[in-house]
mmCIF file of N, CA and C in Angstrom:
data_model
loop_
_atom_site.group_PDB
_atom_site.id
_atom_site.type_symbol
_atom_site.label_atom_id
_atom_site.label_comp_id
_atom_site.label_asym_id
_atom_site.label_seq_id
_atom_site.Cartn_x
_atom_site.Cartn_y
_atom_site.Cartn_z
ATOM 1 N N UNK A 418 -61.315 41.045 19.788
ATOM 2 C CA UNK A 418 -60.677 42.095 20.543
ATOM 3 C C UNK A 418 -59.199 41.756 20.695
ATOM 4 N N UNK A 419 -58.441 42.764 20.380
ATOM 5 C CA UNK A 419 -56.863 42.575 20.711
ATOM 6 C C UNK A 419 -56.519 43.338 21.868
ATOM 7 N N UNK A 420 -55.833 43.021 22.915
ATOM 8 C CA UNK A 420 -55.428 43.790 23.966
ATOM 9 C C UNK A 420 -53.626 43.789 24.029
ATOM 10 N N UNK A 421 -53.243 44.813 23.888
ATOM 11 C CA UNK A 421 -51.644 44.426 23.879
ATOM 12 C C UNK A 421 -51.174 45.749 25.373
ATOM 13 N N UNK A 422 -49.867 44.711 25.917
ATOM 14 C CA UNK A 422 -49.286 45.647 26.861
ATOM 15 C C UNK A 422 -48.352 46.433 26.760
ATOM 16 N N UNK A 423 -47.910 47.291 26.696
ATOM 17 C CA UNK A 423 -46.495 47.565 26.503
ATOM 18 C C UNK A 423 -45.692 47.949 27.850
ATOM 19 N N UNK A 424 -44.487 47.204 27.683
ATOM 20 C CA UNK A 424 -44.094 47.076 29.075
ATOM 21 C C UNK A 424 -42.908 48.278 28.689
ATOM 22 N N UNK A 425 -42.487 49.294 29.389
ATOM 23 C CA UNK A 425 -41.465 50.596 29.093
ATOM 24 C C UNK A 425 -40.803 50.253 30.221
ATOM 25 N N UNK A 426 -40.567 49.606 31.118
ATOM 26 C CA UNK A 426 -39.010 49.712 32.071
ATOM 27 C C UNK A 426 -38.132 48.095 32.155
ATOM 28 N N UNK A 427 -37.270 48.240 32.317
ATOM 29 C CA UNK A 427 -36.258 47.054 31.910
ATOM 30 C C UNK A 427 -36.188 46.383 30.999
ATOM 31 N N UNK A 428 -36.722 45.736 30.317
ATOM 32 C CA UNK A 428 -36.284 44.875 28.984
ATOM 33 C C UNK A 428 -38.057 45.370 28.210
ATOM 34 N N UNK A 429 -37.638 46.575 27.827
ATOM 35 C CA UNK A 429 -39.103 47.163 27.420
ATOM 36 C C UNK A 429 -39.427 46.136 25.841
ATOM 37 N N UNK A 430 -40.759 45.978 26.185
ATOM 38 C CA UNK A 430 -41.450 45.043 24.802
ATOM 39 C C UNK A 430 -42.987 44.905 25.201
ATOM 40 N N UNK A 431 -43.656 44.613 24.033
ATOM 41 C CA UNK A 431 -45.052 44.989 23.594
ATOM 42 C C UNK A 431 -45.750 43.279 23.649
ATOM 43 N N UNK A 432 -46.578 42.954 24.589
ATOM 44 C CA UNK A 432 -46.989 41.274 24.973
ATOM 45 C C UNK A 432 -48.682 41.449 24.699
ATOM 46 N N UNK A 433 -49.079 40.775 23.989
ATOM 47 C CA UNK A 433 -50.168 40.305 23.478
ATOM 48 C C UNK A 433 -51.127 39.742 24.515
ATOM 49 N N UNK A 434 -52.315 39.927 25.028
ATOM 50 C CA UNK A 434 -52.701 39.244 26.330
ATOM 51 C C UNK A 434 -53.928 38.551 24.963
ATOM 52 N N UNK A 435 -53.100 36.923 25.456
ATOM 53 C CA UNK A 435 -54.119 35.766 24.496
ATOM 54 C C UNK A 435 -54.786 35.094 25.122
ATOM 55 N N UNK A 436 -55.284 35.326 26.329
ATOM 56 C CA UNK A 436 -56.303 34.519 26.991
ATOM 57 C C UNK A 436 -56.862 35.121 27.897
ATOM 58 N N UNK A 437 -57.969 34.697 28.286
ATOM 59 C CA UNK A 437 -59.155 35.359 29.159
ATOM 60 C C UNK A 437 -58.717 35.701 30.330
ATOM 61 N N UNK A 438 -57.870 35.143 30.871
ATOM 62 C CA UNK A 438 -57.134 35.439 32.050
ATOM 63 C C UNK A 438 -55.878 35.100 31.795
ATOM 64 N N UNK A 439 -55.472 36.869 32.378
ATOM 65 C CA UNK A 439 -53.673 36.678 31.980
ATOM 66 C C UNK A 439 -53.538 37.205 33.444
ATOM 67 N N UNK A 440 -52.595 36.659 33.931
ATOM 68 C CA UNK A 440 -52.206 36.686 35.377
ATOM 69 C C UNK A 440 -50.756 37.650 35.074
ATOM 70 N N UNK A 441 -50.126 38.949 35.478
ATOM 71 C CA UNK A 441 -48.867 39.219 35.898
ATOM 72 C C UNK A 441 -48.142 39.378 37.091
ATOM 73 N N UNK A 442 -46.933 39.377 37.332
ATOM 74 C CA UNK A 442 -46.126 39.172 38.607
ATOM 75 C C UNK A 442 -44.944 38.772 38.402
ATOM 76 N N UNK A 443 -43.984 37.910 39.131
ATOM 77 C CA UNK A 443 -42.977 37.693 39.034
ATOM 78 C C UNK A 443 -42.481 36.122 38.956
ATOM 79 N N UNK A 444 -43.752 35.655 39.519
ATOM 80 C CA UNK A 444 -43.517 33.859 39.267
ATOM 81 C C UNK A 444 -43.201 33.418 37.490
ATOM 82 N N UNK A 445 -42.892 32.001 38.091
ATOM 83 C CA UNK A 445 -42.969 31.067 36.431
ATOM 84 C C UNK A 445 -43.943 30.976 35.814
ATOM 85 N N UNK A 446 -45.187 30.837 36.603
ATOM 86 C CA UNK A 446 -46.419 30.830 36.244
ATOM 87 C C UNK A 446 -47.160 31.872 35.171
ATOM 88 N N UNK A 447 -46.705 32.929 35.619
ATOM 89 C CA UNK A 447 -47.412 33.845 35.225
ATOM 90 C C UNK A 447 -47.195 34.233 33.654
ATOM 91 N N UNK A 448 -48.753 34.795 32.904
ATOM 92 C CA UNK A 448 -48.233 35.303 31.535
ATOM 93 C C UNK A 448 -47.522 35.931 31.473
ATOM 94 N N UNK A 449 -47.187 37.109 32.054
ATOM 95 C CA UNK A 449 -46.091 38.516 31.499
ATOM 96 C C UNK A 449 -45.668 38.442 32.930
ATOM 97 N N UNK A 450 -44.129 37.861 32.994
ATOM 98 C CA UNK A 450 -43.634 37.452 33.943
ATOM 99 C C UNK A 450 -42.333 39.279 33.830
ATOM 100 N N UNK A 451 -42.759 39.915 35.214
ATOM 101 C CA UNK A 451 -41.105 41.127 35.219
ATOM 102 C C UNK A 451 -40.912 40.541 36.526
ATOM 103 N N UNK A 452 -39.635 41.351 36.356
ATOM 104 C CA UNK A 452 -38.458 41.167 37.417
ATOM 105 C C UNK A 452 -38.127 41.903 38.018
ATOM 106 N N UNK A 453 -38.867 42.904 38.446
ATOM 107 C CA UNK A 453 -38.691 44.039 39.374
ATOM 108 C C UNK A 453 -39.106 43.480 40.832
ATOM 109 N N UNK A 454 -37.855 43.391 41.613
ATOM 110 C CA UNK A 454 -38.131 42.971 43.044
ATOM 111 C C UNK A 454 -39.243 43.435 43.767
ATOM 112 N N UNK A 455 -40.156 44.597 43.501
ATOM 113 C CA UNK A 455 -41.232 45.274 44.165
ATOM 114 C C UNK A 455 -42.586 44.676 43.835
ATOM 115 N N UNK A 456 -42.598 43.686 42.809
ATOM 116 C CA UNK A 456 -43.641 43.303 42.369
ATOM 117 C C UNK A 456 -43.998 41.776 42.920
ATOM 118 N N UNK A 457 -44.983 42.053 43.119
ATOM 119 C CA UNK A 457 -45.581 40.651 44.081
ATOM 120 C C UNK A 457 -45.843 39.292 42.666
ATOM 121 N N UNK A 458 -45.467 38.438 43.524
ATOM 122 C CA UNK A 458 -44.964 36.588 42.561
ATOM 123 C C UNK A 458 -46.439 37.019 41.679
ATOM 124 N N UNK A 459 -47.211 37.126 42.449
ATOM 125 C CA UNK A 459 -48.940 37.319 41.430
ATOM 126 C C UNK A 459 -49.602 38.252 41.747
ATOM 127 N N UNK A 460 -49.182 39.184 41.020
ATOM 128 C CA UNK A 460 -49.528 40.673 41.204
ATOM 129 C C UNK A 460 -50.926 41.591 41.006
ATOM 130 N N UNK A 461 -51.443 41.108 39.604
ATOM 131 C CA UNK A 461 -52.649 41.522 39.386
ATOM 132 C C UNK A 461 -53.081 40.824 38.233
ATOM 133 N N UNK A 462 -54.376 39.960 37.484
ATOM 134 C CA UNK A 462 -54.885 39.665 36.795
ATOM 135 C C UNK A 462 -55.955 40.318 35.861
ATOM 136 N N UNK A 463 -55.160 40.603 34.355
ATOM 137 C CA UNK A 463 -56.560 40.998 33.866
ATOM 138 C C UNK A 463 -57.893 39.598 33.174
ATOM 139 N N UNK A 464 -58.409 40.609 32.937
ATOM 140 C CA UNK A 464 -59.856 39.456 32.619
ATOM 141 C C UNK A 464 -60.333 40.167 31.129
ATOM 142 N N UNK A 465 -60.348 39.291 30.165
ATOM 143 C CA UNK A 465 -61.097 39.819 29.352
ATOM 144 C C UNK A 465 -63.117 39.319 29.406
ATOM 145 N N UNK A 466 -64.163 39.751 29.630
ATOM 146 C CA UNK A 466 -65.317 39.184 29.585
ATOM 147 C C UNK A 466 -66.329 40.287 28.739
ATOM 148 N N UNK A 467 -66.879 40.078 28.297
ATOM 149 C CA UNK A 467 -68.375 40.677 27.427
ATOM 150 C C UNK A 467 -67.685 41.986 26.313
ATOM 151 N N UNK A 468 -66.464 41.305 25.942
ATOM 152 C CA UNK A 468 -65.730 42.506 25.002
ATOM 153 C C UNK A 468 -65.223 44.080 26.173
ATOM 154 N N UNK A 469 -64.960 43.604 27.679
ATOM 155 C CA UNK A 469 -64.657 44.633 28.050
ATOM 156 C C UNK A 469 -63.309 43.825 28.769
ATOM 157 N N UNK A 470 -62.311 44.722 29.374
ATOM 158 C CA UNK A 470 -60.807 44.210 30.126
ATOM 159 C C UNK A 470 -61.221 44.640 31.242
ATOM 160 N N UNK A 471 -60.984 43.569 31.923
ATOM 161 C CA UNK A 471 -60.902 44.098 33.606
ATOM 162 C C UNK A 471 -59.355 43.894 34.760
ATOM 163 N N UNK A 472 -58.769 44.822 35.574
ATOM 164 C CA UNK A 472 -57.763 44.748 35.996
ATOM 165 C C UNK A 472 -58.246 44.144 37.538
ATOM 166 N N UNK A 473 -57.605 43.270 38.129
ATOM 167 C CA UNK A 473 -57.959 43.184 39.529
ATOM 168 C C UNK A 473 -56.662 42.916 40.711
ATOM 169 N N UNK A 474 -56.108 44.189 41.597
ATOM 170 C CA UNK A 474 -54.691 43.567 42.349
ATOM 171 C C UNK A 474 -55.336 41.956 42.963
ATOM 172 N N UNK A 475 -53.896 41.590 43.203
ATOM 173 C CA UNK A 475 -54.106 40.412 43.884
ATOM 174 C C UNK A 475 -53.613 40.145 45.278
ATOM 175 N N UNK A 476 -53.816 41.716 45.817
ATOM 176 C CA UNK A 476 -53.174 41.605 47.440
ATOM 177 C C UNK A 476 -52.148 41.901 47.157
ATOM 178 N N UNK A 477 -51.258 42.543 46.123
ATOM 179 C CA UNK A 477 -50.006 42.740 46.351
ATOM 180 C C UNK A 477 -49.230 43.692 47.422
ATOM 181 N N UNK A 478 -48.228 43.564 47.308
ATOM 182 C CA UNK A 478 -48.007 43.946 48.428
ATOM 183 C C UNK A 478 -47.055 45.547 48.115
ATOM 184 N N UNK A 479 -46.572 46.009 47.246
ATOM 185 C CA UNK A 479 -46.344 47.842 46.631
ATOM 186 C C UNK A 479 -48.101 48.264 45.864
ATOM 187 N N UNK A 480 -48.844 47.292 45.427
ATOM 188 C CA UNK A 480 -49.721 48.435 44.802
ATOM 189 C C UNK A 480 -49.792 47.944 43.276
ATOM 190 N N UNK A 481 -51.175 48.157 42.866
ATOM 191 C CA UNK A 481 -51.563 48.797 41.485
ATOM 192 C C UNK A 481 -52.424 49.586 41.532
ATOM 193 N N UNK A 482 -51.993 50.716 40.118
ATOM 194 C CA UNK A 482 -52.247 51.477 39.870
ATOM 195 C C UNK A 482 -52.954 51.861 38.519
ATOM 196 N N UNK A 483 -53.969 52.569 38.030
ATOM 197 C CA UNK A 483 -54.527 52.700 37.015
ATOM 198 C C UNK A 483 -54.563 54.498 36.652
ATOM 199 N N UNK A 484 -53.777 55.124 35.865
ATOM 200 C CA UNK A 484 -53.900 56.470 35.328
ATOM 201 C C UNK A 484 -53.822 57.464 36.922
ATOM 202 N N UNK A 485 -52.967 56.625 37.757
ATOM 203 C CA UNK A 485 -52.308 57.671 38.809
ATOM 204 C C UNK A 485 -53.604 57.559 39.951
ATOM 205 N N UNK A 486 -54.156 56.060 39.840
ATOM 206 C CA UNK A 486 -55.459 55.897 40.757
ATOM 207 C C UNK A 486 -54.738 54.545 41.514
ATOM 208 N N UNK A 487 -54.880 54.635 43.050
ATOM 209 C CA UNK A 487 -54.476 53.173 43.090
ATOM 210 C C UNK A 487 -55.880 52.483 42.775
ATOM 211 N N UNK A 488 -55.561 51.270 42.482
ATOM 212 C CA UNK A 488 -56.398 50.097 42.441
ATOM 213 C C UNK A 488 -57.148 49.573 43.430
ATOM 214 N N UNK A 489 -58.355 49.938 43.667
ATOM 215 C CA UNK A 489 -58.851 48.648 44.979
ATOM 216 C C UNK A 489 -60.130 47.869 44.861
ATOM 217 N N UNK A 490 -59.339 46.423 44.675
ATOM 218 C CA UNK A 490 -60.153 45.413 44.073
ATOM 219 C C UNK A 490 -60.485 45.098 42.521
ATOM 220 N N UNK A 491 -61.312 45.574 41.569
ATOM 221 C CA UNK A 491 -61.296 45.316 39.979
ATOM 222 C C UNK A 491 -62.347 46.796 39.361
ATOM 223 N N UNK A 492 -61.714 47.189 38.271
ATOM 224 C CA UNK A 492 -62.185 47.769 37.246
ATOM 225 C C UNK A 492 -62.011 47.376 35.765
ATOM 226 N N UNK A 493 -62.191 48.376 35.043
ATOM 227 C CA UNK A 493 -62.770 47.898 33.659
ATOM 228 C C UNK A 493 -61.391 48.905 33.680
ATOM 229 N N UNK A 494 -60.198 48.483 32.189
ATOM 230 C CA UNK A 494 -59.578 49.170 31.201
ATOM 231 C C UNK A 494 -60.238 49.909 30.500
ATOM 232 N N UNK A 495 -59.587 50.880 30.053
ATOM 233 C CA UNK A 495 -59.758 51.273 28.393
ATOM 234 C C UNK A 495 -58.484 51.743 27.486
ATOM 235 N N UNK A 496 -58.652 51.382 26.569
ATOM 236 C CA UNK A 496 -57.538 51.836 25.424
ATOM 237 C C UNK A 496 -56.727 52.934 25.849
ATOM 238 N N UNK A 497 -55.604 52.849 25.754
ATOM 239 C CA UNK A 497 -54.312 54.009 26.174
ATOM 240 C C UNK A 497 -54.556 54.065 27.714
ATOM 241 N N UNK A 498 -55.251 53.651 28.743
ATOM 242 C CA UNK A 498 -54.917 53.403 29.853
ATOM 243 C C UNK A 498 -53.887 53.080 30.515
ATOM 244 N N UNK A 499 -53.068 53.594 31.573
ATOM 245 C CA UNK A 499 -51.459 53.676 32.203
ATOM 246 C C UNK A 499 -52.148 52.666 33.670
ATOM 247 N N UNK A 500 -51.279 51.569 33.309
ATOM 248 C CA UNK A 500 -51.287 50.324 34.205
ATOM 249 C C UNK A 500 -49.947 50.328 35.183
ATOM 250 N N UNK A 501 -49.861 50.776 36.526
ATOM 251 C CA UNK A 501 -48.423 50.972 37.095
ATOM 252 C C UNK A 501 -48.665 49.742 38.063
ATOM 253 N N UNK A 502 -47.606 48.812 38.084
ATOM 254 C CA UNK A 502 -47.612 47.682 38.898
ATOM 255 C C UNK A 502 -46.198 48.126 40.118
ATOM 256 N N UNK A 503 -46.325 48.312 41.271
ATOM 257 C CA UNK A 503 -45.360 48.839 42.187
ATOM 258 C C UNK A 503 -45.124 50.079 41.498
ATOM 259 N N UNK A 504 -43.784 50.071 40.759
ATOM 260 C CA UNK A 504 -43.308 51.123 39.676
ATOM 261 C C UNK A 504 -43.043 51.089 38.459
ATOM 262 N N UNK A 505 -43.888 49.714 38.481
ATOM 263 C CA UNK A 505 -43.579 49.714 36.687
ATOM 264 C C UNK A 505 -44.762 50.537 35.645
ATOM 265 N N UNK A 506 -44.410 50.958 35.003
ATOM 266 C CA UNK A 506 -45.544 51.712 33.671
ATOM 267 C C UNK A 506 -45.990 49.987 32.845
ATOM 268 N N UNK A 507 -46.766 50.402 32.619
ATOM 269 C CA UNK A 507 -47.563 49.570 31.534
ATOM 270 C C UNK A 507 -48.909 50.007 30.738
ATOM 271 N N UNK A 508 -48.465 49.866 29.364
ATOM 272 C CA UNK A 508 -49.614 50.838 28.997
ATOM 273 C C UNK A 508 -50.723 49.666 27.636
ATOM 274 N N UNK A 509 -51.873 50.138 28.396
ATOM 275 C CA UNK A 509 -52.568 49.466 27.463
ATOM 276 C C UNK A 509 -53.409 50.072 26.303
ATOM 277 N N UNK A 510 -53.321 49.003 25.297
ATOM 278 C CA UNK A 510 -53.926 49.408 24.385
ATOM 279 C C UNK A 510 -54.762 48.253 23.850
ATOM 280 N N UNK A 511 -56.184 48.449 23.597
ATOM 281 C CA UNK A 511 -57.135 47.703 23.492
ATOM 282 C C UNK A 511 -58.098 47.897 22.319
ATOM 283 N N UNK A 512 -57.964 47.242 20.951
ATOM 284 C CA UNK A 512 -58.249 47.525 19.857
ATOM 285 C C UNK A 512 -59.649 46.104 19.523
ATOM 286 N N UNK A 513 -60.990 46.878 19.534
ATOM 287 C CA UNK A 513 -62.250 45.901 19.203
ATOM 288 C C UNK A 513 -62.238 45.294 17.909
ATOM 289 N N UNK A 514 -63.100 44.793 18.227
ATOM 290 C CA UNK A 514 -62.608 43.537 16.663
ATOM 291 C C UNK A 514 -63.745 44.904 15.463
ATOM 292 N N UNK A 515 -64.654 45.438 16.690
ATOM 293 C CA UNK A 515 -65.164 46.920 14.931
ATOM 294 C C UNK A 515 -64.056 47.803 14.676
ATOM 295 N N UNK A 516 -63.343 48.203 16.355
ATOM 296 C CA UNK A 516 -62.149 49.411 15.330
ATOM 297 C C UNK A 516 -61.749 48.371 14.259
ATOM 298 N N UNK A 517 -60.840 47.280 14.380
ATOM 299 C CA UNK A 517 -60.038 46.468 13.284
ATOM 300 C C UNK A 517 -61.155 46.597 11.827
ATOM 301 N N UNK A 518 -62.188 46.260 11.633
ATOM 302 C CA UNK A 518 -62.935 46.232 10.820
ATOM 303 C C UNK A 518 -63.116 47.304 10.375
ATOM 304 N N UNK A 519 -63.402 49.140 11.216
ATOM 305 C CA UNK A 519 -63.492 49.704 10.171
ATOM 306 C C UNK A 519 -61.921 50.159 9.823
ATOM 307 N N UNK A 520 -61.007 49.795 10.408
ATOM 308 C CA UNK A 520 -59.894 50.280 10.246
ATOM 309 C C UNK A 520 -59.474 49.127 8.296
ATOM 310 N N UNK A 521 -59.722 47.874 8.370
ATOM 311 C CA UNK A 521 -59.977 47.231 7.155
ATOM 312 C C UNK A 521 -60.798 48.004 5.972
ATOM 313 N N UNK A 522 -61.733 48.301 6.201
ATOM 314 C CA UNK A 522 -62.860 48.708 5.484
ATOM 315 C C UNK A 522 -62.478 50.541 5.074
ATOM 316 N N UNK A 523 -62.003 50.974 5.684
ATOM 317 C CA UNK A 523 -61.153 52.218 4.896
ATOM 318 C C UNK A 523 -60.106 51.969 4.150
ATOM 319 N N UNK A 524 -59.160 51.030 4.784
ATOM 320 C CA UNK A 524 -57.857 50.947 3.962
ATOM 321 C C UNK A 524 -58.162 50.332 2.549
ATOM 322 N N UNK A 525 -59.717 49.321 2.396
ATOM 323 C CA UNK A 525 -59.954 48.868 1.265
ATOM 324 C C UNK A 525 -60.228 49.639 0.569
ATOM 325 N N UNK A 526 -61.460 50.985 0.953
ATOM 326 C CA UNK A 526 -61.804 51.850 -0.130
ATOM 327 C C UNK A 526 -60.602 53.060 -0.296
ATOM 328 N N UNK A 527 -59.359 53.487 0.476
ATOM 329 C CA UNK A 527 -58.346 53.958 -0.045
ATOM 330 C C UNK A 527 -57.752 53.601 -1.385
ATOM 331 N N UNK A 528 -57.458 51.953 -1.062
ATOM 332 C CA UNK A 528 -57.222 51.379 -2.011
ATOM 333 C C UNK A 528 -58.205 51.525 -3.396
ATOM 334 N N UNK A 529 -59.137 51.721 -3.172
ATOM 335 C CA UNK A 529 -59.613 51.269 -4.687
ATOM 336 C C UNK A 529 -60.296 52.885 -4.957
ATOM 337 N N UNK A 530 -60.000 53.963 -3.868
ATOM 338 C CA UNK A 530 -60.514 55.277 -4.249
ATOM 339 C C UNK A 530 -59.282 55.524 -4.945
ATOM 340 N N UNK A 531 -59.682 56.538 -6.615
ATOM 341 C CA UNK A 531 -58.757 56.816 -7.660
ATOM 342 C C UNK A 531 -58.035 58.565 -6.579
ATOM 343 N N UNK A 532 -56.943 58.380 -7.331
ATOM 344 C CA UNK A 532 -55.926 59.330 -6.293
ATOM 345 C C UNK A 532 -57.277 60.496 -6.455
ATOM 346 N N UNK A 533 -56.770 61.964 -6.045
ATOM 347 C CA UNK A 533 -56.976 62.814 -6.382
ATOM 348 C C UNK A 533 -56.704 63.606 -7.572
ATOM 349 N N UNK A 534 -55.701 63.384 -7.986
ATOM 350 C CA UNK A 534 -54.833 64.597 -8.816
ATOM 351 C C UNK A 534 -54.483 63.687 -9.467
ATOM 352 N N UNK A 535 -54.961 62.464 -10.395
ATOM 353 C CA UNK A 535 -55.119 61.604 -11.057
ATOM 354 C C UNK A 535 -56.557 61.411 -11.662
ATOM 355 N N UNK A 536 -57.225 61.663 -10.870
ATOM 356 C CA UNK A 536 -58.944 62.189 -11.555
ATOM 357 C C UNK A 536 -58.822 63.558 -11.966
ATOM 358 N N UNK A 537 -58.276 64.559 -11.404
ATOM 359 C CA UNK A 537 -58.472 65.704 -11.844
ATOM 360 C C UNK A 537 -57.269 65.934 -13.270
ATOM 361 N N UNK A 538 -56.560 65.825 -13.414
ATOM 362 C CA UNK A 538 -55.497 65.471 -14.256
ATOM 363 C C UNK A 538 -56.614 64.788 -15.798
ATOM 364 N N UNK A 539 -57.425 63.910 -15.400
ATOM 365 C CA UNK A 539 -57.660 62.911 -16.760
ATOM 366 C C UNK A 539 -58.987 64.281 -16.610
ATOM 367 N N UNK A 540 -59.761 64.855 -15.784
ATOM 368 C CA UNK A 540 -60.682 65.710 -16.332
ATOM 369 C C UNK A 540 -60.476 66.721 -17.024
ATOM 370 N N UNK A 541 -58.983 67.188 -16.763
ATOM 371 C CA UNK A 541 -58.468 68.179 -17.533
ATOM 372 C C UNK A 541 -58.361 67.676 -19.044
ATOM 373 N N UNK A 542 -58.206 66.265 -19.342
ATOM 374 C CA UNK A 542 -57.603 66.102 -20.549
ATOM 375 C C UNK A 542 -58.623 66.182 -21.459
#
């Protein structure tokens, strides 16, 4: 499973969550460390467990938010899910190790399917 964040306010960029527990906030500590004064030192932790993401606040003190829901206590992500920490956007996207596979497994038989109008072309001939 790949889970990536994309962070859209202040120094916007796309962070890879590589471990089972990724902690965000504003400390040193933390994996995806922002700098928005509203956001608590350890803000909210996700969890990856049984191939599902889970978000949980950590008492912060503005709020998280999930698709314009506040947060209270832990739920489960899903893919293209809007993660708002105080006021920050964060959007997740969460790709299973089968999407990746069949997403492999088409691009192979693209590859080796003959064009269209390259079969029809040699039937004409």
């Amino acid at each position: 499973m790949k889970v990536t964040l994309t962070v859209s306010e202040g120094n916007p960029r796309a962070v890879v969550v590589d471990s089972p527990e990724f902690l965000i906030g504003r400390a040193a500590d933390c994996d995806l460390r922002l700098r928005n004064p509203w956001i608590s030192r350890h803000h909210c932790l996700l969890t990856i467990q049984d191939d599902q993401v889970f978000v949980r606040d950590l008492r912060s003190i503005n709020g998280t938010g999930v698709n314009n829901q506040v947060l209270v206590g832990e739920r489960p992500l899903r893919d293209g899910d809007d993660l708002w920490l105080a006021a920050t956007p964060i959007r997740v996207r969460i790709q299973s190790d089968r999407d990746s596979w069949r997403k492999q497994v088409h691009q192979t038989l693209e590859q080796r399917r003959p064009c269209a109008s390259s079969a029809r072309s040699a039937a004409l001939r």
